């Protein structure tokens, strides 16, 4: 798996940059980078940013990782900002790893230059292309559209909680995968507030096409109770195992991912399944997933 990720990362980088160029050329503000939703694109790029730090053997991996993360901010999704604090920590840890493994003076200077480039690049981009980062504006400014989007997400979670306890059958057996909006609308639960808050979302709700916009909520409501408990157990045990194995970069990704999954649906997306497969494999594989380094270790170091 580790070797497969190493080979996939440069291919993904080229593909993402091509898709970004196409989105920029089209003039669209909702850059989806080939995904069906901006949030899916942004979280997939966050995974690639962390995975590059953990698995790539290139001495330029911190630059490649940073490219993935900066591109995630070019969508209008606010989700990458959940990952930003832990990504910064993972970035610093990986830089220290590269620096510690430098065997020659030129490699030490090279590591410093990489860090300088990584710090300077976002500053230059922010100054020269700040207008493209609508996600930051949506984060710090509470305009009407952004506020309504947030309120709509919270209402959907509220309706899901009401539907879950609406009957014993719903509690124990769920309402079938993908059945959230259809079952809620037929249940008699008052959803009129959603029509006022987000008319477009309410229209999809009436048609039975609206997702809950919460992977955690979807698993808890739509699947049987034993599936939800299994999902929770595997998630917690995986996180604990990553901490125990000192997989710092991966648990620094897993922590904000758990929060992000409260506010967007991703459990039926390939990128989500891939990221969880990597986390579980890193937590339980024997022997542990390999970690390559393009920089030789000093003599005497493990």
PDB file of C-alpha atoms in Angstrom:
ATOM      1  CA  UNK A   1       0.000   0.000   0.000  1.00  0.00           C
ATOM      2  CA  UNK A   2       2.774   2.430   0.920  1.00  0.00           C
ATOM      3  CA  UNK A   3       4.504   1.880  -2.412  1.00  0.00           C
ATOM      4  CA  UNK A   4       1.228   2.288  -4.271  1.00  0.00           C
ATOM      5  CA  UNK A   5       0.658   5.655  -2.578  1.00  0.00           C
ATOM      6  CA  UNK A   6       4.177   6.778  -3.474  1.00  0.00           C
ATOM      7  CA  UNK A   7       3.488   6.064  -7.121  1.00  0.00           C
ATOM      8  CA  UNK A   8       0.020   7.614  -7.041  1.00  0.00           C
ATOM      9  CA  UNK A   9       1.029  10.912  -5.419  1.00  0.00           C
ATOM     10  CA  UNK A  10       2.917  12.454  -8.398  1.00  0.00           C
ATOM     11  CA  UNK A  11       0.149  11.303 -10.768  1.00  0.00           C
ATOM     12  CA  UNK A  12      -2.464  12.893  -8.495  1.00  0.00           C
ATOM     13  CA  UNK A  13      -0.420  16.099  -8.352  1.00  0.00           C
ATOM     14  CA  UNK A  14      -0.303  16.452 -12.141  1.00  0.00           C
ATOM     15  CA  UNK A  15      -4.004  15.617 -12.488  1.00  0.00           C
ATOM     16  CA  UNK A  16      -5.055  18.095  -9.792  1.00  0.00           C
ATOM     17  CA  UNK A  17      -2.991  20.903 -11.318  1.00  0.00           C
ATOM     18  CA  UNK A  18      -4.519  20.253 -14.752  1.00  0.00           C
ATOM     19  CA  UNK A  19      -8.044  20.264 -13.294  1.00  0.00           C
ATOM     20  CA  UNK A  20      -7.260  23.438 -11.344  1.00  0.00           C
ATOM     21  CA  UNK A  21      -6.047  25.136 -14.526  1.00  0.00           C
ATOM     22  CA  UNK A  22      -9.273  24.156 -16.290  1.00  0.00           C
ATOM     23  CA  UNK A  23     -11.413  25.507 -13.429  1.00  0.00           C
ATOM     24  CA  UNK A  24      -9.449  28.767 -13.339  1.00  0.00           C
ATOM     25  CA  UNK A  25      -9.716  29.120 -17.115  1.00  0.00           C
ATOM     26  CA  UNK A  26     -13.490  28.647 -16.950  1.00  0.00           C
ATOM     27  CA  UNK A  27     -13.778  31.486 -14.431  1.00  0.00           C
ATOM     28  CA  UNK A  28     -15.937  29.490 -12.027  1.00  0.00           C
ATOM     29  CA  UNK A  29     -15.731  30.378  -8.344  1.00  0.00           C
ATOM     30  CA  UNK A  30     -16.940  26.910  -7.312  1.00  0.00           C
ATOM     31  CA  UNK A  31     -13.778  25.002  -8.176  1.00  0.00           C
ATOM     32  CA  UNK A  32     -14.525  21.302  -7.817  1.00  0.00           C
ATOM     33  CA  UNK A  33     -11.360  19.955  -9.491  1.00  0.00           C
ATOM     34  CA  UNK A  34     -13.256  17.140 -11.164  1.00  0.00           C
ATOM     35  CA  UNK A  35     -15.203  16.119  -8.042  1.00  0.00           C
ATOM     36  CA  UNK A  36     -18.979  16.361  -7.773  1.00  0.00           C
ATOM     37  CA  UNK A  37     -18.732  18.658  -4.759  1.00  0.00           C
ATOM     38  CA  UNK A  38     -16.276  21.287  -3.538  1.00  0.00           C
ATOM     39  CA  UNK A  39     -16.121  19.736  -0.057  1.00  0.00           C
ATOM     40  CA  UNK A  40     -15.200  16.335  -1.442  1.00  0.00           C
ATOM     41  CA  UNK A  41     -12.431  17.956  -3.479  1.00  0.00           C
ATOM     42  CA  UNK A  42     -11.042  19.897  -0.524  1.00  0.00           C
ATOM     43  CA  UNK A  43     -10.934  16.955   1.900  1.00  0.00           C
ATOM     44  CA  UNK A  44      -9.453  14.631  -0.723  1.00  0.00           C
ATOM     45  CA  UNK A  45      -6.661  17.180  -1.232  1.00  0.00           C
ATOM     46  CA  UNK A  46      -6.120  17.424   2.512  1.00  0.00           C
ATOM     47  CA  UNK A  47      -5.668  13.650   2.593  1.00  0.00           C
ATOM     48  CA  UNK A  48      -3.135  13.860  -0.241  1.00  0.00           C
ATOM     49  CA  UNK A  49      -1.274  16.611   1.635  1.00  0.00           C
ATOM     50  CA  UNK A  50      -0.911  14.468   4.755  1.00  0.00           C
ATOM     51  CA  UNK A  51      -0.266  11.259   2.797  1.00  0.00           C
ATOM     52  CA  UNK A  52       2.562  12.966   0.912  1.00  0.00           C
ATOM     53  CA  UNK A  53       4.240  13.933   4.176  1.00  0.00           C
ATOM     54  CA  UNK A  54       3.910  10.379   5.492  1.00  0.00           C
ATOM     55  CA  UNK A  55       4.659   8.208   2.471  1.00  0.00           C
ATOM     56  CA  UNK A  56       6.588  10.127  -0.195  1.00  0.00           C
ATOM     57  CA  UNK A  57      10.327   9.476  -0.470  1.00  0.00           C
ATOM     58  CA  UNK A  58      11.104  12.653  -2.353  1.00  0.00           C
ATOM     59  CA  UNK A  59      13.164  15.276  -0.507  1.00  0.00           C
ATOM     60  CA  UNK A  60      10.678  17.756  -2.022  1.00  0.00           C
ATOM     61  CA  UNK A  61       7.750  16.080  -0.290  1.00  0.00           C
ATOM     62  CA  UNK A  62       7.006  19.026   1.991  1.00  0.00           C
ATOM     63  CA  UNK A  63       6.685  21.257  -1.093  1.00  0.00           C
ATOM     64  CA  UNK A  64       4.463  18.742  -2.887  1.00  0.00           C
ATOM     65  CA  UNK A  65       2.350  18.373   0.244  1.00  0.00           C
ATOM     66  CA  UNK A  66       2.001  22.135   0.549  1.00  0.00           C
ATOM     67  CA  UNK A  67       0.810  22.382  -3.067  1.00  0.00           C
ATOM     68  CA  UNK A  68      -1.987  19.909  -2.324  1.00  0.00           C
ATOM     69  CA  UNK A  69      -3.031  21.854   0.768  1.00  0.00           C
ATOM     70  CA  UNK A  70      -2.931  25.281  -0.909  1.00  0.00           C
ATOM     71  CA  UNK A  71      -5.055  23.966  -3.792  1.00  0.00           C
ATOM     72  CA  UNK A  72      -7.593  22.681  -1.256  1.00  0.00           C
ATOM     73  CA  UNK A  73      -7.982  26.297  -0.105  1.00  0.00           C
ATOM     74  CA  UNK A  74      -8.774  27.358  -3.665  1.00  0.00           C
ATOM     75  CA  UNK A  75     -12.139  25.659  -3.443  1.00  0.00           C
ATOM     76  CA  UNK A  76     -14.766  27.675  -1.605  1.00  0.00           C
ATOM     77  CA  UNK A  77     -15.101  24.966   1.033  1.00  0.00           C
ATOM     78  CA  UNK A  78     -14.280  25.968   4.604  1.00  0.00           C
ATOM     79  CA  UNK A  79     -13.394  22.403   5.621  1.00  0.00           C
ATOM     80  CA  UNK A  80      -9.613  22.699   4.957  1.00  0.00           C
ATOM     81  CA  UNK A  81      -9.403  25.217   7.780  1.00  0.00           C
ATOM     82  CA  UNK A  82     -10.360  22.408  10.174  1.00  0.00           C
ATOM     83  CA  UNK A  83      -7.205  20.622   9.035  1.00  0.00           C
ATOM     84  CA  UNK A  84      -4.962  23.697   8.973  1.00  0.00           C
ATOM     85  CA  UNK A  85      -3.724  23.630  12.620  1.00  0.00           C
ATOM     86  CA  UNK A  86      -2.852  19.913  12.595  1.00  0.00           C
ATOM     87  CA  UNK A  87      -1.405  20.170   9.087  1.00  0.00           C
ATOM     88  CA  UNK A  88       0.947  22.908  10.254  1.00  0.00           C
ATOM     89  CA  UNK A  89       2.121  20.663  13.090  1.00  0.00           C
ATOM     90  CA  UNK A  90       2.565  17.666  10.766  1.00  0.00           C
ATOM     91  CA  UNK A  91       4.463  19.885   8.328  1.00  0.00           C
ATOM     92  CA  UNK A  92       6.892  21.013  11.043  1.00  0.00           C
ATOM     93  CA  UNK A  93       7.379  17.441  12.283  1.00  0.00           C
ATOM     94  CA  UNK A  94       8.214  16.217   8.796  1.00  0.00           C
ATOM     95  CA  UNK A  95      10.606  19.110   8.205  1.00  0.00           C
ATOM     96  CA  UNK A  96      12.398  18.176  11.426  1.00  0.00           C
ATOM     97  CA  UNK A  97      12.561  14.579  10.227  1.00  0.00           C
ATOM     98  CA  UNK A  98      14.178  15.657   6.950  1.00  0.00           C
ATOM     99  CA  UNK A  99      16.572  17.918   8.813  1.00  0.00           C
ATOM    100  CA  UNK A 100      17.521  15.220  11.338  1.00  0.00           C
ATOM    101  CA  UNK A 101      18.312  12.709   8.600  1.00  0.00           C
ATOM    102  CA  UNK A 102      20.663  15.034   6.735  1.00  0.00           C
ATOM    103  CA  UNK A 103      24.098  13.397   6.544  1.00  0.00           C
ATOM    104  CA  UNK A 104      25.957  16.225   4.786  1.00  0.00           C
ATOM    105  CA  UNK A 105      26.131  19.994   5.105  1.00  0.00           C
ATOM    106  CA  UNK A 106      24.531  20.564   1.694  1.00  0.00           C
ATOM    107  CA  UNK A 107      21.539  18.485   2.796  1.00  0.00           C
ATOM    108  CA  UNK A 108      21.152  20.659   5.884  1.00  0.00           C
ATOM    109  CA  UNK A 109      21.180  23.797   3.729  1.00  0.00           C
ATOM    110  CA  UNK A 110      18.794  22.099   1.314  1.00  0.00           C
ATOM    111  CA  UNK A 111      16.364  21.388   4.157  1.00  0.00           C
ATOM    112  CA  UNK A 112      16.512  25.030   5.229  1.00  0.00           C
ATOM    113  CA  UNK A 113      15.860  26.171   1.661  1.00  0.00           C
ATOM    114  CA  UNK A 114      12.859  23.831   1.441  1.00  0.00           C
ATOM    115  CA  UNK A 115      11.432  25.325   4.613  1.00  0.00           C
ATOM    116  CA  UNK A 116      12.065  28.863   3.364  1.00  0.00           C
ATOM    117  CA  UNK A 117      10.337  28.088   0.064  1.00  0.00           C
ATOM    118  CA  UNK A 118       7.426  26.460   1.878  1.00  0.00           C
ATOM    119  CA  UNK A 119       6.946  29.507   4.109  1.00  0.00           C
ATOM    120  CA  UNK A 120       7.459  32.099   1.372  1.00  0.00           C
ATOM    121  CA  UNK A 121       5.252  30.472  -1.268  1.00  0.00           C
ATOM    122  CA  UNK A 122       1.906  30.885   0.591  1.00  0.00           C
ATOM    123  CA  UNK A 123       2.780  34.496   1.404  1.00  0.00           C
ATOM    124  CA  UNK A 124       3.512  35.272  -2.240  1.00  0.00           C
ATOM    125  CA  UNK A 125       0.369  33.481  -3.367  1.00  0.00           C
ATOM    126  CA  UNK A 126      -1.768  35.336  -0.815  1.00  0.00           C
ATOM    127  CA  UNK A 127      -0.385  38.701  -1.981  1.00  0.00           C
ATOM    128  CA  UNK A 128      -0.514  38.043  -5.720  1.00  0.00           C
ATOM    129  CA  UNK A 129      -3.608  35.851  -5.948  1.00  0.00           C
ATOM    130  CA  UNK A 130      -5.588  36.586  -2.797  1.00  0.00           C
ATOM    131  CA  UNK A 131      -8.841  37.076  -4.735  1.00  0.00           C
ATOM    132  CA  UNK A 132      -8.913  33.370  -5.588  1.00  0.00           C
ATOM    133  CA  UNK A 133      -9.193  32.287  -1.942  1.00  0.00           C
ATOM    134  CA  UNK A 134     -12.935  32.716  -1.482  1.00  0.00           C
ATOM    135  CA  UNK A 135     -12.854  29.995   1.171  1.00  0.00           C
ATOM    136  CA  UNK A 136     -11.040  32.347   3.562  1.00  0.00           C
ATOM    137  CA  UNK A 137     -13.577  35.106   2.943  1.00  0.00           C
ATOM    138  CA  UNK A 138     -16.401  32.648   3.698  1.00  0.00           C
ATOM    139  CA  UNK A 139     -14.606  31.669   6.896  1.00  0.00           C
ATOM    140  CA  UNK A 140     -14.129  35.165   8.323  1.00  0.00           C
ATOM    141  CA  UNK A 141     -17.157  36.945   6.864  1.00  0.00           C
ATOM    142  CA  UNK A 142     -20.671  36.007   7.935  1.00  0.00           C
ATOM    143  CA  UNK A 143     -22.578  36.950   4.785  1.00  0.00           C
ATOM    144  CA  UNK A 144     -26.154  35.830   4.232  1.00  0.00           C
ATOM    145  CA  UNK A 145     -25.350  32.927   1.900  1.00  0.00           C
ATOM    146  CA  UNK A 146     -22.661  31.482   4.175  1.00  0.00           C
ATOM    147  CA  UNK A 147     -24.845  31.873   7.251  1.00  0.00           C
ATOM    148  CA  UNK A 148     -27.774  30.144   5.578  1.00  0.00           C
ATOM    149  CA  UNK A 149     -25.533  27.276   4.495  1.00  0.00           C
ATOM    150  CA  UNK A 150     -24.363  26.733   8.062  1.00  0.00           C
ATOM    151  CA  UNK A 151     -27.894  26.960   9.450  1.00  0.00           C
ATOM    152  CA  UNK A 152     -29.153  24.469   6.843  1.00  0.00           C
ATOM    153  CA  UNK A 153     -26.473  21.935   7.804  1.00  0.00           C
ATOM    154  CA  UNK A 154     -27.435  22.228  11.470  1.00  0.00           C
ATOM    155  CA  UNK A 155     -31.123  21.831  10.651  1.00  0.00           C
ATOM    156  CA  UNK A 156     -30.429  18.622   8.745  1.00  0.00           C
ATOM    157  CA  UNK A 157     -28.606  17.217  11.770  1.00  0.00           C
ATOM    158  CA  UNK A 158     -31.542  18.240  13.959  1.00  0.00           C
ATOM    159  CA  UNK A 159     -34.044  16.482  11.669  1.00  0.00           C
ATOM    160  CA  UNK A 160     -31.841  13.374  11.653  1.00  0.00           C
ATOM    161  CA  UNK A 161     -31.803  13.249  15.460  1.00  0.00           C
ATOM    162  CA  UNK A 162     -35.594  13.654  15.589  1.00  0.00           C
ATOM    163  CA  UNK A 163     -36.078  10.920  12.985  1.00  0.00           C
ATOM    164  CA  UNK A 164     -33.719   8.525  14.789  1.00  0.00           C
ATOM    165  CA  UNK A 165     -35.849   8.553  17.942  1.00  0.00           C
ATOM    166  CA  UNK A 166     -39.156   8.752  16.055  1.00  0.00           C
ATOM    167  CA  UNK A 167     -39.666   4.993  16.328  1.00  0.00           C
ATOM    168  CA  UNK A 168     -38.026   1.858  17.699  1.00  0.00           C
ATOM    169  CA  UNK A 169     -37.551   0.596  14.144  1.00  0.00           C
ATOM    170  CA  UNK A 170     -35.644   3.723  13.172  1.00  0.00           C
ATOM    171  CA  UNK A 171     -33.522   3.454  16.306  1.00  0.00           C
ATOM    172  CA  UNK A 172     -32.577  -0.192  15.850  1.00  0.00           C
ATOM    173  CA  UNK A 173     -32.725  -0.759  12.092  1.00  0.00           C
ATOM    174  CA  UNK A 174     -32.128   2.668  10.558  1.00  0.00           C
ATOM    175  CA  UNK A 175     -34.039   4.182   7.660  1.00  0.00           C
ATOM    176  CA  UNK A 176     -32.036   2.542   4.827  1.00  0.00           C
ATOM    177  CA  UNK A 177     -28.905   4.071   3.223  1.00  0.00           C
ATOM    178  CA  UNK A 178     -29.787   7.238   1.340  1.00  0.00           C
ATOM    179  CA  UNK A 179     -33.289   7.347   2.753  1.00  0.00           C
ATOM    180  CA  UNK A 180     -32.840  10.331   5.055  1.00  0.00           C
ATOM    181  CA  UNK A 181     -34.717  13.070   3.206  1.00  0.00           C
ATOM    182  CA  UNK A 182     -37.495  10.878   1.808  1.00  0.00           C
ATOM    183  CA  UNK A 183     -38.300   9.195   5.134  1.00  0.00           C
ATOM    184  CA  UNK A 184     -38.034  12.481   7.059  1.00  0.00           C
ATOM    185  CA  UNK A 185     -40.431  14.256   4.691  1.00  0.00           C
ATOM    186  CA  UNK A 186     -43.000  11.424   5.021  1.00  0.00           C
ATOM    187  CA  UNK A 187     -42.581  11.151   8.791  1.00  0.00           C
ATOM    188  CA  UNK A 188     -44.497  14.296   9.685  1.00  0.00           C
ATOM    189  CA  UNK A 189     -41.462  16.032  11.186  1.00  0.00           C
ATOM    190  CA  UNK A 190     -41.789  19.780  10.634  1.00  0.00           C
ATOM    191  CA  UNK A 191     -39.157  20.761   8.057  1.00  0.00           C
ATOM    192  CA  UNK A 192     -40.668  24.118   7.132  1.00  0.00           C
ATOM    193  CA  UNK A 193     -37.726  26.016   8.631  1.00  0.00           C
ATOM    194  CA  UNK A 194     -35.437  24.496   6.008  1.00  0.00           C
ATOM    195  CA  UNK A 195     -37.656  25.933   3.253  1.00  0.00           C
ATOM    196  CA  UNK A 196     -37.045  29.420   4.639  1.00  0.00           C
ATOM    197  CA  UNK A 197     -33.364  28.897   5.391  1.00  0.00           C
ATOM    198  CA  UNK A 198     -32.300  27.176   2.151  1.00  0.00           C
ATOM    199  CA  UNK A 199     -35.024  26.889  -0.526  1.00  0.00           C
ATOM    200  CA  UNK A 200     -32.749  24.984  -2.936  1.00  0.00           C
ATOM    201  CA  UNK A 201     -31.934  22.375  -0.301  1.00  0.00           C
ATOM    202  CA  UNK A 202     -35.616  22.099   0.630  1.00  0.00           C
ATOM    203  CA  UNK A 203     -36.536  21.421  -3.005  1.00  0.00           C
ATOM    204  CA  UNK A 204     -34.104  18.503  -3.069  1.00  0.00           C
ATOM    205  CA  UNK A 205     -35.452  17.418   0.310  1.00  0.00           C
ATOM    206  CA  UNK A 206     -39.008  17.184  -1.049  1.00  0.00           C
ATOM    207  CA  UNK A 207     -37.767  15.151  -4.018  1.00  0.00           C
ATOM    208  CA  UNK A 208     -35.921  12.776  -1.682  1.00  0.00           C
ATOM    209  CA  UNK A 209     -32.537  13.670  -3.154  1.00  0.00           C
ATOM    210  CA  UNK A 210     -31.034  15.718  -0.311  1.00  0.00           C
ATOM    211  CA  UNK A 211     -28.141  14.121   1.612  1.00  0.00           C
ATOM    212  CA  UNK A 212     -27.713  14.798   5.298  1.00  0.00           C
ATOM    213  CA  UNK A 213     -24.349  16.511   4.674  1.00  0.00           C
ATOM    214  CA  UNK A 214     -22.924  14.498   7.549  1.00  0.00           C
ATOM    215  CA  UNK A 215     -21.136  11.178   7.155  1.00  0.00           C
ATOM    216  CA  UNK A 216     -21.359  10.474  10.880  1.00  0.00           C
ATOM    217  CA  UNK A 217     -25.042  11.397  10.964  1.00  0.00           C
ATOM    218  CA  UNK A 218     -25.793   9.277   7.904  1.00  0.00           C
ATOM    219  CA  UNK A 219     -24.181   6.178   9.401  1.00  0.00           C
ATOM    220  CA  UNK A 220     -25.922   6.727  12.745  1.00  0.00           C
ATOM    221  CA  UNK A 221     -29.381   7.270  11.231  1.00  0.00           C
ATOM    222  CA  UNK A 222     -29.567   5.308   8.017  1.00  0.00           C
ATOM    223  CA  UNK A 223     -27.816   2.080   9.053  1.00  0.00           C
ATOM    224  CA  UNK A 224     -28.748  -0.437  11.758  1.00  0.00           C
ATOM    225  CA  UNK A 225     -27.588   0.343  15.266  1.00  0.00           C
ATOM    226  CA  UNK A 226     -24.933  -2.394  15.258  1.00  0.00           C
ATOM    227  CA  UNK A 227     -23.350  -0.879  12.141  1.00  0.00           C
ATOM    228  CA  UNK A 228     -23.210   2.552  13.770  1.00  0.00           C
ATOM    229  CA  UNK A 229     -21.630   1.100  16.924  1.00  0.00           C
ATOM    230  CA  UNK A 230     -19.113  -0.867  14.837  1.00  0.00           C
ATOM    231  CA  UNK A 231     -18.226   2.287  12.897  1.00  0.00           C
ATOM    232  CA  UNK A 232     -17.679   4.198  16.142  1.00  0.00           C
ATOM    233  CA  UNK A 233     -15.607   1.392  17.670  1.00  0.00           C
ATOM    234  CA  UNK A 234     -13.359   0.970  14.628  1.00  0.00           C
ATOM    235  CA  UNK A 235     -12.853   4.736  14.391  1.00  0.00           C
ATOM    236  CA  UNK A 236     -11.839   5.115  18.047  1.00  0.00           C
ATOM    237  CA  UNK A 237      -9.601   2.028  18.109  1.00  0.00           C
ATOM    238  CA  UNK A 238      -7.913   3.068  14.861  1.00  0.00           C
ATOM    239  CA  UNK A 239      -7.143   6.507  16.253  1.00  0.00           C
ATOM    240  CA  UNK A 240      -5.754   5.051  19.501  1.00  0.00           C
ATOM    241  CA  UNK A 241      -3.579   2.595  17.563  1.00  0.00           C
ATOM    242  CA  UNK A 242      -2.199   5.393  15.371  1.00  0.00           C
ATOM    243  CA  UNK A 243      -1.203   7.303  18.497  1.00  0.00           C
ATOM    244  CA  UNK A 244       0.362   4.200  20.041  1.00  0.00           C
ATOM    245  CA  UNK A 245       2.345   3.508  16.862  1.00  0.00           C
ATOM    246  CA  UNK A 246       3.536   7.103  16.773  1.00  0.00           C
ATOM    247  CA  UNK A 247       1.957   7.662  13.382  1.00  0.00           C
ATOM    248  CA  UNK A 248       1.842  11.375  14.128  1.00  0.00           C
ATOM    249  CA  UNK A 249       1.142  12.597  10.594  1.00  0.00           C
ATOM    250  CA  UNK A 250      -1.776  10.186  10.161  1.00  0.00           C
ATOM    251  CA  UNK A 251      -3.474  10.800  13.495  1.00  0.00           C
ATOM    252  CA  UNK A 252      -3.056  14.525  12.934  1.00  0.00           C
ATOM    253  CA  UNK A 253      -5.115  13.941   9.770  1.00  0.00           C
ATOM    254  CA  UNK A 254      -7.628  11.611  11.425  1.00  0.00           C
ATOM    255  CA  UNK A 255      -8.553  14.024  14.238  1.00  0.00           C
ATOM    256  CA  UNK A 256      -9.881  16.886  12.052  1.00  0.00           C
ATOM    257  CA  UNK A 257     -11.335  14.327   9.611  1.00  0.00           C
ATOM    258  CA  UNK A 258     -13.645  13.113  12.378  1.00  0.00           C
ATOM    259  CA  UNK A 259     -14.872  16.685  12.899  1.00  0.00           C
ATOM    260  CA  UNK A 260     -15.213  17.322   9.160  1.00  0.00           C
ATOM    261  CA  UNK A 261     -17.358  14.200   8.783  1.00  0.00           C
ATOM    262  CA  UNK A 262     -19.963  15.816  11.025  1.00  0.00           C
ATOM    263  CA  UNK A 263     -20.632  18.463   8.390  1.00  0.00           C
ATOM    264  CA  UNK A 264     -20.382  16.762   5.022  1.00  0.00           C
ATOM    265  CA  UNK A 265     -21.332  13.430   3.454  1.00  0.00           C
ATOM    266  CA  UNK A 266     -18.352  11.421   2.306  1.00  0.00           C
ATOM    267  CA  UNK A 267     -18.852   7.795   3.294  1.00  0.00           C
ATOM    268  CA  UNK A 268     -19.939   6.802  -0.235  1.00  0.00           C
ATOM    269  CA  UNK A 269     -16.967   8.513  -1.899  1.00  0.00           C
ATOM    270  CA  UNK A 270     -13.934   6.590  -3.157  1.00  0.00           C
ATOM    271  CA  UNK A 271     -11.451   9.086  -1.698  1.00  0.00           C
ATOM    272  CA  UNK A 272     -13.014   8.666   1.747  1.00  0.00           C
ATOM    273  CA  UNK A 273     -12.767   4.883   1.571  1.00  0.00           C
ATOM    274  CA  UNK A 274      -9.146   5.145   0.431  1.00  0.00           C
ATOM    275  CA  UNK A 275      -8.202   7.468   3.280  1.00  0.00           C
ATOM    276  CA  UNK A 276      -9.833   5.229   5.891  1.00  0.00           C
ATOM    277  CA  UNK A 277      -8.194   2.158   4.370  1.00  0.00           C
ATOM    278  CA  UNK A 278      -4.808   3.856   4.739  1.00  0.00           C
ATOM    279  CA  UNK A 279      -5.536   4.847   8.347  1.00  0.00           C
ATOM    280  CA  UNK A 280      -6.685   1.342   9.291  1.00  0.00           C
ATOM    281  CA  UNK A 281      -3.751  -0.303   7.498  1.00  0.00           C
ATOM    282  CA  UNK A 282      -1.283   2.001   9.261  1.00  0.00           C
ATOM    283  CA  UNK A 283      -2.935   1.236  12.593  1.00  0.00           C
ATOM    284  CA  UNK A 284      -3.089  -2.554  12.314  1.00  0.00           C
ATOM    285  CA  UNK A 285      -0.714  -3.807   9.605  1.00  0.00           C
ATOM    286  CA  UNK A 286       2.127  -6.114  10.590  1.00  0.00           C
ATOM    287  CA  UNK A 287       4.809  -5.140   9.945  1.00  0.00           C
ATOM    288  CA  UNK A 288       3.987  -1.406  10.048  1.00  0.00           C
ATOM    289  CA  UNK A 289       3.684   0.397   6.724  1.00  0.00           C
ATOM    290  CA  UNK A 290       7.143   1.345   5.481  1.00  0.00           C
ATOM    291  CA  UNK A 291       8.388   4.873   5.677  1.00  0.00           C
ATOM    292  CA  UNK A 292      10.949   5.735   3.025  1.00  0.00           C
ATOM    293  CA  UNK A 293      13.402   8.605   3.080  1.00  0.00           C
ATOM    294  CA  UNK A 294      15.395  10.055   0.223  1.00  0.00           C
ATOM    295  CA  UNK A 295      17.956  11.404   2.701  1.00  0.00           C
ATOM    296  CA  UNK A 296      20.431   8.941   4.217  1.00  0.00           C
ATOM    297  CA  UNK A 297      20.594   8.568   7.975  1.00  0.00           C
ATOM    298  CA  UNK A 298      23.688   9.594   9.877  1.00  0.00           C
ATOM    299  CA  UNK A 299      25.805   6.783  11.238  1.00  0.00           C
ATOM    300  CA  UNK A 300      24.721   5.725  14.655  1.00  0.00           C
ATOM    301  CA  UNK A 301      21.115   6.809  14.112  1.00  0.00           C
ATOM    302  CA  UNK A 302      18.409   4.122  14.067  1.00  0.00           C
TER     303      UNK A 302
END
